[in-house]
Short mmCIF file of C-alpha atoms and ligand atoms in Angstrom, two decimals:
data_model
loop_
_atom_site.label_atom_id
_atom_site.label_comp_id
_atom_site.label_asym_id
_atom_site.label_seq_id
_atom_site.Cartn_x
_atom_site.Cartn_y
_atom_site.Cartn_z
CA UNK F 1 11.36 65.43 -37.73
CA UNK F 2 14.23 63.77 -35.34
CA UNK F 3 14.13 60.27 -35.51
CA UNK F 4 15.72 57.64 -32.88
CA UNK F 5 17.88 55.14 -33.50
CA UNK F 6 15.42 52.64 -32.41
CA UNK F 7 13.59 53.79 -35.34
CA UNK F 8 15.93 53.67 -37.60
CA UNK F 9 16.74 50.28 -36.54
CA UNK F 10 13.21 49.77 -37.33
CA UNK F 11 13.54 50.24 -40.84
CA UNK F 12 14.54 46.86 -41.90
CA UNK F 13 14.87 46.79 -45.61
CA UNK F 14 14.13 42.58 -45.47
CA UNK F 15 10.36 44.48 -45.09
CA UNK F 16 10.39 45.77 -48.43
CA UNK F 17 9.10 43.23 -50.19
CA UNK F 18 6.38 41.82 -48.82
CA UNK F 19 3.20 43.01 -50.55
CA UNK F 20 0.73 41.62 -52.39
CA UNK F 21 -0.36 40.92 -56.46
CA UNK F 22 -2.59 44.40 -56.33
CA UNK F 23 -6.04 42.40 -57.06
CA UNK F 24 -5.87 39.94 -54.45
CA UNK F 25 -4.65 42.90 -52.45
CA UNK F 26 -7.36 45.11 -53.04
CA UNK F 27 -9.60 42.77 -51.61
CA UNK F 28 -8.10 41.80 -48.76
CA UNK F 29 -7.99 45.52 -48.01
CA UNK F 30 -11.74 45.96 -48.88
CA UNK F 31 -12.29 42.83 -46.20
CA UNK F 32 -10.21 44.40 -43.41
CA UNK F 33 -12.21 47.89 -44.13
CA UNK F 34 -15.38 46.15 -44.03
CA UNK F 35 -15.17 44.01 -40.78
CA UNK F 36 -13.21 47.22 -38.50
CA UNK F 37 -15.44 49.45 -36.14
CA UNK F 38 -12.60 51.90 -36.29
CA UNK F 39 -10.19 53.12 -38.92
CA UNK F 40 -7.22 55.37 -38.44
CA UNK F 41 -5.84 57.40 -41.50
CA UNK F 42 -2.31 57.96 -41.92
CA UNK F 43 -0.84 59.86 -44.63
CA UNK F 44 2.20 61.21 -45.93
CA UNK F 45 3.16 63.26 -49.11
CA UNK F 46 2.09 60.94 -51.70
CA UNK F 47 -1.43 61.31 -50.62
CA UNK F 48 -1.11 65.32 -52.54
CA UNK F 49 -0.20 64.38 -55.19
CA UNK F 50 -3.09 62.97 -57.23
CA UNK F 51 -5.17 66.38 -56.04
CA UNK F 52 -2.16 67.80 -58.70
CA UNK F 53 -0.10 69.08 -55.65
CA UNK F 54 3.80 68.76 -55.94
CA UNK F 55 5.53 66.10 -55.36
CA UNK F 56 8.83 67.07 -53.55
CA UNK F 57 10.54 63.46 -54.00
CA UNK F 58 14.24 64.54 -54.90
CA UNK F 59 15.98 67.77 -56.06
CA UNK F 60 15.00 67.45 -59.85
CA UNK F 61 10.99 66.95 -58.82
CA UNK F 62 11.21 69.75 -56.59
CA UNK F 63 13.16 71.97 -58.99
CA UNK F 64 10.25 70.88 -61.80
CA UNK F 65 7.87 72.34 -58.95
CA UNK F 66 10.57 75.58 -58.55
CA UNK F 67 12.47 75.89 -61.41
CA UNK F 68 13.88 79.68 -59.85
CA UNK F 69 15.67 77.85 -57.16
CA UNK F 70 17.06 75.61 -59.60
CA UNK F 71 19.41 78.07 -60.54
CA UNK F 72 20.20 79.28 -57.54
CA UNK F 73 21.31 75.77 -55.99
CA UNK F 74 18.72 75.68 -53.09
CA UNK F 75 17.02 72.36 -52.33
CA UNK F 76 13.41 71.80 -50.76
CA UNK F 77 15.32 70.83 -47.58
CA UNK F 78 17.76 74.20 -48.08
CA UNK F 79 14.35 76.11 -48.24
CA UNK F 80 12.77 74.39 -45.51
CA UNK F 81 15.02 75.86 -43.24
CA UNK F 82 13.97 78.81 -40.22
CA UNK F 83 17.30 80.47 -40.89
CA UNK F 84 15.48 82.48 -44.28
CA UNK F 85 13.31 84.06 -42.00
CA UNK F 86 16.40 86.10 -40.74
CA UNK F 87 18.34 85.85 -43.62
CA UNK F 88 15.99 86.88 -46.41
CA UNK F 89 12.76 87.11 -45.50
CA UNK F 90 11.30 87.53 -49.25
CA UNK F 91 12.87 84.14 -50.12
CA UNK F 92 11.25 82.45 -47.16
CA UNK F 93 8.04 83.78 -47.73
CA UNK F 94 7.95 83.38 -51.52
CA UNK F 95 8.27 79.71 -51.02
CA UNK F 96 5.95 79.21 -48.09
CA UNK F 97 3.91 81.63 -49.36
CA UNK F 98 3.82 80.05 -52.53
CA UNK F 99 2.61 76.63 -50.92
CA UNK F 100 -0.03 78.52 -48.63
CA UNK F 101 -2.37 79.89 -51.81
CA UNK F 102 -1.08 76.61 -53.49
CA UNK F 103 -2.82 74.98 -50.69
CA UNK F 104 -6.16 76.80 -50.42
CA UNK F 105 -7.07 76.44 -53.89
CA UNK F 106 -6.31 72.68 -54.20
CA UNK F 107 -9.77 70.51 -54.64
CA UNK F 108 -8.83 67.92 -52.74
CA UNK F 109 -9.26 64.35 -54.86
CA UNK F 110 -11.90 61.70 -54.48
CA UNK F 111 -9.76 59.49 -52.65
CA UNK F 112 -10.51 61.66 -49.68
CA UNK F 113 -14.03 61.27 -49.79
CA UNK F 114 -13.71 57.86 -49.94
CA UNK F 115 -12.10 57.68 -46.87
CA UNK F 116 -14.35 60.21 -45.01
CA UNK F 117 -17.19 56.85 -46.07
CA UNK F 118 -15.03 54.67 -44.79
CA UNK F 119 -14.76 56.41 -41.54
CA UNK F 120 -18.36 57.26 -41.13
CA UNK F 121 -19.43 53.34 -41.48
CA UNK F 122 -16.94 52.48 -39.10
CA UNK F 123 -18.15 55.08 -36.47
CA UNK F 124 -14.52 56.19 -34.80
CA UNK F 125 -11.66 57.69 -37.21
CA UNK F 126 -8.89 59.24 -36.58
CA UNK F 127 -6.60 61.02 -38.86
CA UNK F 128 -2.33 60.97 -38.42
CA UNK F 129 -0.92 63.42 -41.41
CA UNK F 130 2.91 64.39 -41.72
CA UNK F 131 1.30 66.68 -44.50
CA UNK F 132 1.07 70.57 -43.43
CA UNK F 133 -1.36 71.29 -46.46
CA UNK F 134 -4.72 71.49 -44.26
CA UNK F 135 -6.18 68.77 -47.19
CA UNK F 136 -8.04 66.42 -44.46
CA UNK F 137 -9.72 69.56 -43.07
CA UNK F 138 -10.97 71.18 -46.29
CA UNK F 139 -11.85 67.42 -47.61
CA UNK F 140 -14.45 67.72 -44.33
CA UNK F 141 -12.73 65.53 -41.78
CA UNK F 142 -13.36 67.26 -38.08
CA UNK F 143 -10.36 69.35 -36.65
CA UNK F 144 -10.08 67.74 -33.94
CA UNK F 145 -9.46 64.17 -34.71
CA UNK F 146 -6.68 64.66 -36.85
CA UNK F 147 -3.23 64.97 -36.11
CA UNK F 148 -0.58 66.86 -38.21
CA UNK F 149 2.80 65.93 -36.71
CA UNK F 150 4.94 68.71 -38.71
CA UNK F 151 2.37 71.26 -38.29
CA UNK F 152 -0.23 73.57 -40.66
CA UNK F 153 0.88 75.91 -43.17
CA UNK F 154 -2.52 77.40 -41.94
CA UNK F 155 -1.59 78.25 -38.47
CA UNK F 156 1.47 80.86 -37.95
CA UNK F 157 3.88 81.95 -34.85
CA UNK F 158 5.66 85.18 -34.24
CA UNK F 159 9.31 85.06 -34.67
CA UNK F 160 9.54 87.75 -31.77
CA UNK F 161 8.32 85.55 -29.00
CA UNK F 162 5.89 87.99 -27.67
CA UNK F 163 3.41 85.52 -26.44
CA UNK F 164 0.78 85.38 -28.48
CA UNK F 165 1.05 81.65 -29.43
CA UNK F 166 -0.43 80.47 -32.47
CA UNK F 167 -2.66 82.56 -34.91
CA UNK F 168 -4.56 81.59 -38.13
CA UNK F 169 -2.71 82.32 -41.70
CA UNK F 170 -5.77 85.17 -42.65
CA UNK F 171 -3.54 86.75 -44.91
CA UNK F 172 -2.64 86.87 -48.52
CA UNK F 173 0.81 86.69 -49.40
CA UNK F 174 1.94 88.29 -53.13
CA UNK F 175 4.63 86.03 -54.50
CA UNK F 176 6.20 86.73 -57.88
CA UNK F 177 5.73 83.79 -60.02
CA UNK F 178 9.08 84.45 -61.67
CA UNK F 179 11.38 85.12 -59.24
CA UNK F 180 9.23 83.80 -56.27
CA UNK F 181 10.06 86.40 -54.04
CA UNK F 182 7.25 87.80 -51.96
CA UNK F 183 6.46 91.17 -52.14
CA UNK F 184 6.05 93.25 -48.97
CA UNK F 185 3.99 93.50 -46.88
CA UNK F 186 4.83 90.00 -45.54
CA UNK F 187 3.10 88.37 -42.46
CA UNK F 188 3.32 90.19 -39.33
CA UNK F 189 2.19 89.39 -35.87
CA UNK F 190 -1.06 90.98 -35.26
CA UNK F 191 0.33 91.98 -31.62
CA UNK F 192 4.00 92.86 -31.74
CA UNK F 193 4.19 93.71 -35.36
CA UNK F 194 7.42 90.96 -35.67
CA UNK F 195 7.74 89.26 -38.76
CA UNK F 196 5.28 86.13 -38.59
CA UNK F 197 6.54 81.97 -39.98
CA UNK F 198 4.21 79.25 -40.52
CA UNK F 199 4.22 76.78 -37.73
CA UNK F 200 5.44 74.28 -39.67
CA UNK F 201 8.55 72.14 -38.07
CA UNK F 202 11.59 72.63 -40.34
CA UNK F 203 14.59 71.15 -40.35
CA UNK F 204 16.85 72.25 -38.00
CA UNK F 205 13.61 73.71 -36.07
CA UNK F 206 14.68 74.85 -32.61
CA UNK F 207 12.09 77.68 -32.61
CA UNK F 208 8.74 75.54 -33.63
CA UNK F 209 5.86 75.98 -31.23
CA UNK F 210 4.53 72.34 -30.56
CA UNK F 211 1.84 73.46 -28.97
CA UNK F 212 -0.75 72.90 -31.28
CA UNK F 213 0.34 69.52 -32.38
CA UNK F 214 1.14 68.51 -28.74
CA UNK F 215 -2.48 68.92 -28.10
CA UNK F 216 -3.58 66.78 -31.64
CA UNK F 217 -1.32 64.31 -30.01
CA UNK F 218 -2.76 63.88 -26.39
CA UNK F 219 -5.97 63.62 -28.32
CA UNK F 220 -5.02 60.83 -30.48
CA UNK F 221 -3.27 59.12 -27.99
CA UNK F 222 -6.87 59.03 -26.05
CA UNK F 223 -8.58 57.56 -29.59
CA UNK F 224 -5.23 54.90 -29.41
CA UNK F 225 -6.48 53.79 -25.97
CA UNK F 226 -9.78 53.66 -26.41
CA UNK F 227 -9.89 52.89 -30.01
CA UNK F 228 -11.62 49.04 -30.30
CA UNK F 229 -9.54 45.69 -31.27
CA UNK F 230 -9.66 45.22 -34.73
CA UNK F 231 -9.04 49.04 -35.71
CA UNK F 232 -8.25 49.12 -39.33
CA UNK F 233 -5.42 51.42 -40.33
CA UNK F 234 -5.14 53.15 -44.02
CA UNK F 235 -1.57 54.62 -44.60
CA UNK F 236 -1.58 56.30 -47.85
CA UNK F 237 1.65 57.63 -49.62
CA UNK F 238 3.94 57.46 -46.47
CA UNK F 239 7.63 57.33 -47.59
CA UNK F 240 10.69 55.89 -45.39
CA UNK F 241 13.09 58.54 -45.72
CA UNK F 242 11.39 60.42 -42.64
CA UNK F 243 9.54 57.33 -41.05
CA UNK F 244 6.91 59.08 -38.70
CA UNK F 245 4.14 58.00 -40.47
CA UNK F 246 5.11 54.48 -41.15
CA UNK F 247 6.01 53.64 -37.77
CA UNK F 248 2.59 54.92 -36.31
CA UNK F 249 1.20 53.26 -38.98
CA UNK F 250 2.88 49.72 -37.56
CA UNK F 251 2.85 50.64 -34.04
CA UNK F 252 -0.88 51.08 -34.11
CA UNK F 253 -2.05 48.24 -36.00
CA UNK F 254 0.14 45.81 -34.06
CA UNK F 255 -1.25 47.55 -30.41
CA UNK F 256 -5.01 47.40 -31.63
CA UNK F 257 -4.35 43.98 -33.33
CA UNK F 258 -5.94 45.35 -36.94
CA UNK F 259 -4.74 44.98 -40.79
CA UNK F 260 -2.63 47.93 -41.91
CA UNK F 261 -3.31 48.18 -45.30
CA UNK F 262 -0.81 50.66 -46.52
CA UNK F 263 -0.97 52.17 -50.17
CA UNK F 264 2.41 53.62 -51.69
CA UNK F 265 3.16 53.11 -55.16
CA UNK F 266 7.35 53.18 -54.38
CA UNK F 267 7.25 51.23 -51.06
CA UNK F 268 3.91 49.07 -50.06
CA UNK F 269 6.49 46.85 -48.68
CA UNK F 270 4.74 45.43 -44.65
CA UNK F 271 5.28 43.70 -41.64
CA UNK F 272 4.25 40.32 -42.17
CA UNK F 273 0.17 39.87 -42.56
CA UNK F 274 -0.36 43.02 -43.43
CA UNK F 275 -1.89 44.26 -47.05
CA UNK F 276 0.68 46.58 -49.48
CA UNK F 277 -1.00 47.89 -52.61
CA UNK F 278 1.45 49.14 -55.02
CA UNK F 279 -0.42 52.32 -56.32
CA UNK F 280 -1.50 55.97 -55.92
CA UNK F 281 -3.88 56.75 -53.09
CA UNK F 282 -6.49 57.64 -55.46
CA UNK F 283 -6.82 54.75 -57.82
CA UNK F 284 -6.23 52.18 -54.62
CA UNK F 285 -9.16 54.13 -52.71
CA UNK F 286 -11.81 54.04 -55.68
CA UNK F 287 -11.03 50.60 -56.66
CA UNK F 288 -11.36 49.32 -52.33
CA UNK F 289 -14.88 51.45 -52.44
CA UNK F 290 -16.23 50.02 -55.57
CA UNK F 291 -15.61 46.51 -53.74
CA UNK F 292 -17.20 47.59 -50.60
CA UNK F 293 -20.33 49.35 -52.07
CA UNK F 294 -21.18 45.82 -54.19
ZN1 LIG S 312 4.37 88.98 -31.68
#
């Protein structure tokens, strides 16, 4: 995702250090939760990876993920690229391919359905995901308060352009586990018979169809402007190398004047007044809800 220099100037590293000993932390978090009659969820890789999903963090914990394209040199953000689709389609699909049965068979941690409590006492929730895995959804949160700013693995486009916009991933794609190659068939438009891609934004994306998140967004800005003073905001497992998720994360606690408590076991660093819990999403979650169900 493209990011500004305003939001780069944003990322003050000064920031990084202000969190809190995790105890006290944990309940000043549970406090914040317990007082807000509205939460927003943000989330960024880190929240996958205590359901066992990989963690791409660097070449060497990607290649652990991938060892085949180890060997060949290619990096996640090599892979992540629309130019395979043209190039070599088998590559392209073995990886995203790969990820989309990954993906479906997950079980999605408890974490989750901690939150999904959370967001039922406080009546309004909203959900703000850089993740394309489809977890919130399967973990029961509604579609349509939750927005996934790099797209869904579970949605794809055709690469021909024919108009047919957005269709759902209803197909199985064979990968070989050792090469991780797909086999043919691969993913075809079900109109023009062009190759199909996941509308997932890539880097480098000039043919992503926005459409789908564009709508997510107009939605959640609506839930922004309407969305009570006070509204707590949960950020688990954003990083800073591609801010997105932080920045909303800031943005809307300072506009609805409500705690950010943000959970990241590398960076819980905050604006000032703010909670940072130095931990995995999981373990932060289930310790917050044991406090609030006392
Ligand atoms: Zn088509």
């Amino acid at each position: 995702m493209a990011t500004g220099s305003a939001e780069q100037a944003a990322l003050d590293p000064r920031r990084g250090r202000d969190h809190d000993h995790p105890v006290d932390g944990i309940e000043r978090a549970a406090e914040a939760i317990a007082g807000a009659k509205a939460l927003l969820v943000t989330a960024g890789a880190g929240m996958g990876v205590d359901s066992g999903l990989p963690d791409f963090r660097g070449d060497e914990g990607f290649w652990k993920a991938y060892p085949p394209f180890r060997e060949k040199g290619l990096t996640f953000v090599d892979l992540a690229s629309p130019g395979w689709f043209d190039d070599d389609p088998e590559l392209a699909w073995g990886f995203y391919g790969h990820r989309l049965e990954l993906y479906r068979r997950t079980v999605t941690h408890c974490g989750f359905d901690v939150l999904r409590r959370i967001a039922g006492r406080a009546g309004r929730s909203f959900v703000f995901t850089s993740n394309v895995d489809g977890q919130f959804q399967r973990a029961g949160f509604p579609d349509d308060s939750i927005v996934e700013c790099h797209g869904s693995i579970h949605h794809l486009q055709c690469l021909g352009d024919c108009g047919i916009g957005l269709f759902p991933a209803a197909v199985a794609v064979d990968v070989d586990p050792a090469s991780f190659r797909a086999r043919p068939p691969l993913p075809r438009c079900p109109r023009c018979g062009t190759l199909a891609r996941p509308n997932i934004l890539m880097f480098g994306d000039g043919g992503w169809d926005g459409t789908r998140t564009a709508e997510q967004s107009h939605r959640f800005r609506r839930f922004l402007e309407t969305a009570p003073r006070g509204t707590c905001v949960i950020e688990c497992g954003a990083g800073s190398a591609i801010p997105t998720v932080r920045l909303t994360s800031e943005r809307a606690a300072a506009g609805l004047g409500g705690t950010l408590v943000r959970i990241n076991v590398r960076e819980p660093g905050t604006p000032p007044g703010h909670v940072g819990l130095p931990m995995g999403a999981k373990d932060a979650l289930t310790r917050i809800d044991s406090l609030l169900s006392r």
